[in-house]
Coordinates of C-alpha atoms and ligand atoms in Angstrom, one line a residue:
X1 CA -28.5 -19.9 -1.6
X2 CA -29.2 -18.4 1.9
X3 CA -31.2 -15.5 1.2
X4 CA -30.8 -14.1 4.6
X5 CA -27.4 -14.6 4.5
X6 CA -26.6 -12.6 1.6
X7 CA -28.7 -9.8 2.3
X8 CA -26.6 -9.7 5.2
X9 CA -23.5 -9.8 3.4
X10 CA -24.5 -7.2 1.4
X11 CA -25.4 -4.8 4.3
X12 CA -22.1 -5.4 5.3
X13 CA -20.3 -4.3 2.3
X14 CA -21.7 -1.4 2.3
X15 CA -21.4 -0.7 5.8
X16 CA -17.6 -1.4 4.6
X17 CA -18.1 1.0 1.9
X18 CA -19.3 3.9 4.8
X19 CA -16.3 3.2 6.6
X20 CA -13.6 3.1 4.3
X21 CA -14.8 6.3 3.2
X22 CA -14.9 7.6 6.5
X23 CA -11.4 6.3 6.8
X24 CA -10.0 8.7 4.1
X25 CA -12.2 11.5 5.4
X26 CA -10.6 11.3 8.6
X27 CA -7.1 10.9 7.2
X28 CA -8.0 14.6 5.9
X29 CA -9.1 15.5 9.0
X30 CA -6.2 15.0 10.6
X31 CA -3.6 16.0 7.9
X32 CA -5.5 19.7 7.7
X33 CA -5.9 19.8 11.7
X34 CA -9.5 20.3 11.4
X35 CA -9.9 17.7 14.4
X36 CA -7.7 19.8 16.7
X37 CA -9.7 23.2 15.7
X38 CA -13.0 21.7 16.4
X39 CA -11.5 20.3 19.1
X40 CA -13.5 22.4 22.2
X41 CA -15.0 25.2 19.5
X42 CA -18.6 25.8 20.6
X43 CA -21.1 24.5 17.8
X44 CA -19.9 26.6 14.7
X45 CA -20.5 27.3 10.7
X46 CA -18.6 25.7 8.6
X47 CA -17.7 29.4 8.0
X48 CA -16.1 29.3 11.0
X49 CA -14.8 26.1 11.0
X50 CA -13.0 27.2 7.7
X51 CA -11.3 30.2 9.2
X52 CA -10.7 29.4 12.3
X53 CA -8.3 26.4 10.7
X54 CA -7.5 28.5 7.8
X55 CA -8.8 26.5 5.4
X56 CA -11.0 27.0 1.9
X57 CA -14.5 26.9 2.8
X58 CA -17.0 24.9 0.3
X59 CA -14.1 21.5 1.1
X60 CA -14.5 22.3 4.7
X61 CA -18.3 21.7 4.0
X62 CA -18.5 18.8 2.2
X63 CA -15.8 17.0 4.6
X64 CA -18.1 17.9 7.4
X65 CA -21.2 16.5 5.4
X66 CA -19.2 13.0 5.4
X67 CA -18.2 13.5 9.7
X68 CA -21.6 13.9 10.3
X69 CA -23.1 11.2 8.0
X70 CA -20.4 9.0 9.8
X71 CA -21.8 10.2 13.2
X72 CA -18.3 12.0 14.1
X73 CA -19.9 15.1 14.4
X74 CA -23.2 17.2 15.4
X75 CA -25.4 18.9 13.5
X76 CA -27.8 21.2 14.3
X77 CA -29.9 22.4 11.2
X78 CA -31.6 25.6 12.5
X79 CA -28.1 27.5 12.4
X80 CA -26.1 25.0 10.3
X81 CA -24.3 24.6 12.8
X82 CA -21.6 22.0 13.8
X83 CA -19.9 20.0 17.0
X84 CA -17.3 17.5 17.6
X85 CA -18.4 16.0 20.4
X86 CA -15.2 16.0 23.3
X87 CA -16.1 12.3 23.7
X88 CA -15.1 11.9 20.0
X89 CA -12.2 14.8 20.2
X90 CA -10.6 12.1 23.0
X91 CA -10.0 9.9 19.7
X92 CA -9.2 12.0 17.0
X93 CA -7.2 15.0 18.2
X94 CA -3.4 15.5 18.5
X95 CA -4.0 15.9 21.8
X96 CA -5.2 12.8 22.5
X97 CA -2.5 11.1 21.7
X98 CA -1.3 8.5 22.3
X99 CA -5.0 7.4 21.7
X100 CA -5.3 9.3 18.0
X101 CA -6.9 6.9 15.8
X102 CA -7.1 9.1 13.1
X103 CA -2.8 8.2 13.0
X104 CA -3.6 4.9 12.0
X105 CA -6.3 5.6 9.6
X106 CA -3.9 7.5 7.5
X107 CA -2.6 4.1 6.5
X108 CA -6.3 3.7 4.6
X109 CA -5.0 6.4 1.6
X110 CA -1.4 5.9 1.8
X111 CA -1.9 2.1 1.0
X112 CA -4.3 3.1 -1.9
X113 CA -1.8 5.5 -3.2
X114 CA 0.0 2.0 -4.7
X115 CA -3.1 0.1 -5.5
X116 CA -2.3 0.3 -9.5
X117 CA 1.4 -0.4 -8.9
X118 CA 0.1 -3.4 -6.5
X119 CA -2.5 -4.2 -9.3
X120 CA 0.8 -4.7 -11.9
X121 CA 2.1 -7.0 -9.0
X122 CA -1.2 -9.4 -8.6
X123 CA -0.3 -10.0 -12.9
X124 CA 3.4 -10.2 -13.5
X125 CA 4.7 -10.9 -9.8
X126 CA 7.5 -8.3 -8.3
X127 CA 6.7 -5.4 -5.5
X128 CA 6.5 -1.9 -5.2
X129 CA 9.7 -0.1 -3.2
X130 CA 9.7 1.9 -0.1
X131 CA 10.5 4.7 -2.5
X132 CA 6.9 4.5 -3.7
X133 CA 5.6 5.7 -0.5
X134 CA 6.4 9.6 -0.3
X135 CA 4.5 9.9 3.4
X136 CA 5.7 6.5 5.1
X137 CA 8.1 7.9 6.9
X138 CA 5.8 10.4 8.4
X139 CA 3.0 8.4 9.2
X140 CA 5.4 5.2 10.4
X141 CA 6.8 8.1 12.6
X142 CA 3.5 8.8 14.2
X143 CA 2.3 5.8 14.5
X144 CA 5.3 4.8 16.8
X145 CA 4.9 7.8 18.4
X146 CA 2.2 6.8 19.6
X147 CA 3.1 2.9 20.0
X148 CA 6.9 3.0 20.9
X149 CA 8.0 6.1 22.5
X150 CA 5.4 6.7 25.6
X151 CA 6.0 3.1 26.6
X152 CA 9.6 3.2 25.8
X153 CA 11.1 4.1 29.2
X154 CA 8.6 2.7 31.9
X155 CA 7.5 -0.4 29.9
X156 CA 9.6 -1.5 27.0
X157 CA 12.7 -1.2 28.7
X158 CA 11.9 -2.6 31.3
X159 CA 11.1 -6.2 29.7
X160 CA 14.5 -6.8 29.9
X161 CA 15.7 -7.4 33.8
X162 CA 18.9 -5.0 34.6
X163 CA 18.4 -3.7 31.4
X164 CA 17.9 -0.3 32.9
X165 CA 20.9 -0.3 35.4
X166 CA 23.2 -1.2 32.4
X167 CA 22.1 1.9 30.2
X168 CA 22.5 3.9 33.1
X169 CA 26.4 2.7 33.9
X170 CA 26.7 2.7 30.0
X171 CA 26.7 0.2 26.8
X172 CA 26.7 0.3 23.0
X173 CA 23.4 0.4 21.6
X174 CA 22.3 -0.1 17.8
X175 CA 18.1 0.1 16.9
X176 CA 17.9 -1.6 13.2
X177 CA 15.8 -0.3 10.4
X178 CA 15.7 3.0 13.4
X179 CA 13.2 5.0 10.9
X180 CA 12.9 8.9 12.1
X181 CA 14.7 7.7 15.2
X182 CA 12.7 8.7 17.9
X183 CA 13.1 5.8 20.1
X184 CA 17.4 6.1 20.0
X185 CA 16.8 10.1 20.8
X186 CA 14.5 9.9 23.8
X187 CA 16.9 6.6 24.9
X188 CA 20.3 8.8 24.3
X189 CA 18.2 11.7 26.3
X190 CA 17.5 9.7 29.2
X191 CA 20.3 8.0 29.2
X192 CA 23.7 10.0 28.7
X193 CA 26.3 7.7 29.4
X194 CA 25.3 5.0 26.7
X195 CA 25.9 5.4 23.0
X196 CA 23.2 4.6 20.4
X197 CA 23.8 4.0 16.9
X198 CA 20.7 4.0 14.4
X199 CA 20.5 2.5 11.2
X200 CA 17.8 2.4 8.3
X201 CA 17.8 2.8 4.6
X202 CA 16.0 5.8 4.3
X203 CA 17.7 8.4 4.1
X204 CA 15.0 11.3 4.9
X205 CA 14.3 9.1 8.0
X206 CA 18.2 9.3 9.0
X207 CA 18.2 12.9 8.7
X208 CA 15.2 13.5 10.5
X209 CA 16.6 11.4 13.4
X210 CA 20.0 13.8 13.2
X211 CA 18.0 16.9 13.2
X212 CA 16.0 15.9 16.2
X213 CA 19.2 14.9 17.8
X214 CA 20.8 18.2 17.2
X215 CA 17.9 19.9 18.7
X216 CA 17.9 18.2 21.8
X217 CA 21.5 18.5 22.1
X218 CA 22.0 14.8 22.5
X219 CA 25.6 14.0 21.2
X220 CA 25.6 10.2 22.6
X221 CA 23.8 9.1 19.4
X222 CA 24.9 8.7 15.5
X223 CA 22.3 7.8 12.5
X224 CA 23.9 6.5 9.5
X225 CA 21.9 5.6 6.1
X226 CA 22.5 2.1 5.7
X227 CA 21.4 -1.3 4.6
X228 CA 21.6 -3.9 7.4
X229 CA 21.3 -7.0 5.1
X230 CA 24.9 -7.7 6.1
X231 CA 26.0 -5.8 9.1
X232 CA 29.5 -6.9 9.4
X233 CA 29.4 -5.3 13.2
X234 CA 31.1 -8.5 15.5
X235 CA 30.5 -8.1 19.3
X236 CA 29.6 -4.0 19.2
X237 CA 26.5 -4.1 21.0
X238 CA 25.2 -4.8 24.4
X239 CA 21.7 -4.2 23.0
X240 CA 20.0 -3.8 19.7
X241 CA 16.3 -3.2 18.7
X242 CA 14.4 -3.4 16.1
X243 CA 10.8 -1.9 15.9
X244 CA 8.0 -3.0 13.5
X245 CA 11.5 -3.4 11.3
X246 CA 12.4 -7.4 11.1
X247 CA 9.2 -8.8 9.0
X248 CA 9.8 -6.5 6.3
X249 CA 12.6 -6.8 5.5
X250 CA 14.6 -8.4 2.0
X251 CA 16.5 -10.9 3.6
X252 CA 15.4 -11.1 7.4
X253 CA 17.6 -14.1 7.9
X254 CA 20.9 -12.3 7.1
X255 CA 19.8 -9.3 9.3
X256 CA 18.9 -11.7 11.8
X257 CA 22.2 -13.1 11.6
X258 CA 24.1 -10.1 11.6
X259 CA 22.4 -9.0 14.7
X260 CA 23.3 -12.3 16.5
X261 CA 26.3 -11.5 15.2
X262 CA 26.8 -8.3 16.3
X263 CA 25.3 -8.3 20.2
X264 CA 28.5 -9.3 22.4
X265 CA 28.2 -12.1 24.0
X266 CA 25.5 -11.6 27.2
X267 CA 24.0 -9.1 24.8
X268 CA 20.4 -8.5 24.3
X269 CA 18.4 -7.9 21.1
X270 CA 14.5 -6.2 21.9
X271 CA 12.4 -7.0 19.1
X272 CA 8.9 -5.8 18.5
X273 CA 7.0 -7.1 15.8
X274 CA 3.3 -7.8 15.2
X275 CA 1.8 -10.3 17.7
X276 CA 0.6 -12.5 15.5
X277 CA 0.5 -16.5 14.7
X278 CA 1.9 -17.8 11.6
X279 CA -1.2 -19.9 11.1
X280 CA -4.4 -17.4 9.3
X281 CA -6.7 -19.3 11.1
X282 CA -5.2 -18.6 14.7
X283 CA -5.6 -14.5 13.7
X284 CA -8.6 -14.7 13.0
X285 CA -10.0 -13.3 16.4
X286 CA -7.6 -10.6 16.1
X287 CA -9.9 -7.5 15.9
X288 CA -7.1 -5.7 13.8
X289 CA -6.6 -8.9 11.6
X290 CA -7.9 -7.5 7.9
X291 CA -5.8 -4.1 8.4
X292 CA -2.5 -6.2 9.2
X293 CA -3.3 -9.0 6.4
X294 CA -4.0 -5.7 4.0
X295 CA -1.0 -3.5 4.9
X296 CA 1.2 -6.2 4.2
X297 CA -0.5 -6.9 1.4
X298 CA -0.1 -3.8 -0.1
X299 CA 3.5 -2.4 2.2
X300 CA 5.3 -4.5 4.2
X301 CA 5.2 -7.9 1.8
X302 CA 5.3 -5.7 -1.5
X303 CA 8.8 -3.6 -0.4
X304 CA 10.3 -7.0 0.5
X305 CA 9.4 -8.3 -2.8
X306 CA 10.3 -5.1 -5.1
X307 CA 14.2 -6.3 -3.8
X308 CA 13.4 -10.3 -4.5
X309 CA 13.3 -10.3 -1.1
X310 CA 11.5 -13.3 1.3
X311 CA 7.8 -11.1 1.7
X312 CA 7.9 -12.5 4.9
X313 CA 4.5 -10.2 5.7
X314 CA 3.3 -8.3 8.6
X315 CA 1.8 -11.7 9.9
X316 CA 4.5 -13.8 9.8
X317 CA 4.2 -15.0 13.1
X318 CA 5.4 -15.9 16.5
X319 CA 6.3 -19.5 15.1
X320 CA 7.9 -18.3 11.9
X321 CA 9.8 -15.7 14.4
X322 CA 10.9 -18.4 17.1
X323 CA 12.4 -20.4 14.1
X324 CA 14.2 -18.1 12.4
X325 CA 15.7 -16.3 15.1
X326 CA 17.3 -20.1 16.6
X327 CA 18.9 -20.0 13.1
X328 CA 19.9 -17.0 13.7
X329 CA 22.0 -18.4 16.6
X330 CA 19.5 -16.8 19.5
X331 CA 17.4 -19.8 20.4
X332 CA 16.7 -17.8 24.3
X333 CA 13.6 -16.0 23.5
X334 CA 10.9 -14.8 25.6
X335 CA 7.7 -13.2 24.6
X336 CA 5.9 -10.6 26.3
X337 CA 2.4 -8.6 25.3
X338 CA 2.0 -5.2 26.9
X339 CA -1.6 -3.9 27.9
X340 CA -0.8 -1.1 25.6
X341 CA -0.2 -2.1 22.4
X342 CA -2.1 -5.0 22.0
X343 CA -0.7 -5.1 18.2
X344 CA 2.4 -5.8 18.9
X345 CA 4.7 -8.8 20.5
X346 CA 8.2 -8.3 22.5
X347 CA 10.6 -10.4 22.2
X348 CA 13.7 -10.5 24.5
X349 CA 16.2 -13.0 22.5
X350 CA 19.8 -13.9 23.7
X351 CA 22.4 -16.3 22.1
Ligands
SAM401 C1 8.0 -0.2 9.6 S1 9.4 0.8 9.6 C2 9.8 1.1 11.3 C3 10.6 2.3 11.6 C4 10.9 2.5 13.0 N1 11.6 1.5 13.6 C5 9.7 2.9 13.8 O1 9.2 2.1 14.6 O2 9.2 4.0 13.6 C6 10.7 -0.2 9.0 C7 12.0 0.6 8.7 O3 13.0 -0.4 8.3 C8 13.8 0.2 7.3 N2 14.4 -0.8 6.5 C9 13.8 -1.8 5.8 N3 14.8 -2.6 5.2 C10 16.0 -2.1 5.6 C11 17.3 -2.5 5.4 N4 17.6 -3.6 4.7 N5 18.3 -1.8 6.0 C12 18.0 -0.7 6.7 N6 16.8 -0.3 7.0 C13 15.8 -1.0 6.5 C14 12.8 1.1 6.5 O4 13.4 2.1 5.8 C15 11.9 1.6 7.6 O5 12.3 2.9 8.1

């Protein structure tokens, strides 16, 4: 054995210890706001740090003892006092958005909120449902908030030559698996003459996407609770999209079909999905690789499973993608990579 090696390896896992603990701790921080009151305070007790979010005190305390332990924030004994340093606020902070890592962290506890259901799966095979998850919708909402919707207009869109003119004149749009529907109601917004359709399972998504759409008094755009394993939709759509929504699904080859299916004939389907190769050891210099290999590991495989379903997984890949989507009948595809979402892949596929 490698002595040095080891010793290093064990420094490592519990530098990985640290920082999956500072993962959960700044999940909290960001689900209690504490980051946005610190956010500019001068250095302050935890006293008023507490009251100033209105929260209990002695956890205030402790949760600070982890930030600064995890160098996130300042302490200054002589006054117990404490800082979060604006440099760090510019990560962490509602505000800072569309840069707030602490969005994406909050995948670290809602993933281990199915580790024993997961466990079960390792032994007897099987998956654990979207219905297992009581805060994906919210977090999945924020996290392409942050992802999808300030690139949506200037960016996104604008993969796709014409596209723009043709949403202004007007066309049918459908976004698949549309979650909370954000994308469809900023798109129905900007664009009043089109009509948008959104469909996803989830029924506390589809309602979210309504209420949202009543309030910006956007009536160009329809959610409906649905499964889109078989759309049954022939030559409706100019466009559809699909975010972050293909790789987990049960059967991705019938929705993949139905799509082709349903996009008239010059139509356009948009679809982002993790940029990715199919082969593990081409991802292996990508800096986010154990995250995506875990979250499908323990999401976006396991719901695919839990309906016998193809647990394609969050890596399944630019090859995998290519193939199935020619069998799906759209064999034009082109690839693009945006500066800023290096996570993700667009593809612009035609039949
Ligand atoms: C990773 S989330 C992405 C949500 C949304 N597109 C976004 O970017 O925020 C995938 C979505 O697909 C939906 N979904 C999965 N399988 C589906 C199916 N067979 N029919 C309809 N929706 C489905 C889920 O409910 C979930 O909201």
């Amino acid at each position: 054995m490698d002595r040095r090696k080891a010793k290093a390896f064990g420094e490592r896992m519990e530098a990985t210890l640290n920082a999956g603990a500072l993962a959960l701790m700044t999940s909290i921080g960001h689900r209690t706001g504490l980051f946005d009151s610190m956010a500019g305070m001068k250095p302050s007790t935890s006293h008023e740090i507490a009251d100033t979010s209105g929260l209990d005190e002695r956890y205030v305390r402790e949760w600070l003892g982890a930030m600064v332990a995890g160098d996130v924030v300042e302490y200054k004994p002589d006054g117990r006092t404490y800082r979060l340093p604006d440099e760090h606020a510019a990560s962490l902070t509602r505000d800072a958005a569309p840069g707030n890592a602490a969005v994406y962290l909050q995948y670290i506890p809602l993933l281990g909120s199915v580790e024993d259901q997961i466990v079960e799966c390792f032994k007897s095979g099987g998956g654990v449902p979207y219905a297992a998850f009581p805060r994906f919708q919210d977090v999945m909402a924020e996290d392409s908030g942050q992802t999808v919707i300030p690139a949506l207009l200037d960016h996104i869109l604008e993969l796709v030559p014409g596209l723009t003119d043709s949403l202004k004149q007007g066309i049918d749009v459908l976004d698949v698996g549309c979650g909370s529907g954000r994308a469809l109601n900023i798109m129905a917004m900007e664009y009043p003459a089109s009509r948008f359709t959104g469909f996803d399972l989830s029924d506390e998504a589809t309602s979210a996407g309504r209420r949202q759409a009543k309030a910006n008094g956007v009536t160009n755009l329809v959610f409906e609770a649905r499964d889109v394993t078989k759309l049954g939709t022939p030559k409706q759509y100019d466009l559809i999209t699909a975010f972050d929504a293909i790789h987990d699904q049960a059967e991705p080859a019938s929705v993949l079909g139905g799509i082709a299916d349903a996009l008239r004939d010059d139509g356009v389907f948009l679809m982002q999905d993790i940029a990715a190769s199919s082969e593990l050891h081409e991802n292996l210099d990508n800096p986010a690789g154990t995250f995506l290999y875990a979250i499908s590991v323990m999401h976006c495989m396991t719901v695919s499973l839990a309906s016998g379903g193809a647990g394609l997984g969050t890596m399944w890949g630019e090859e995998m993608a290519r193939s199935m989507l020619a069998d799906a009948g759209m064999s034009r595809v082109e690839v693009s990579l945006l500066r800023h979402d290096s996570q993700n892949a667009y593809y612009i596929a035609r039949k």
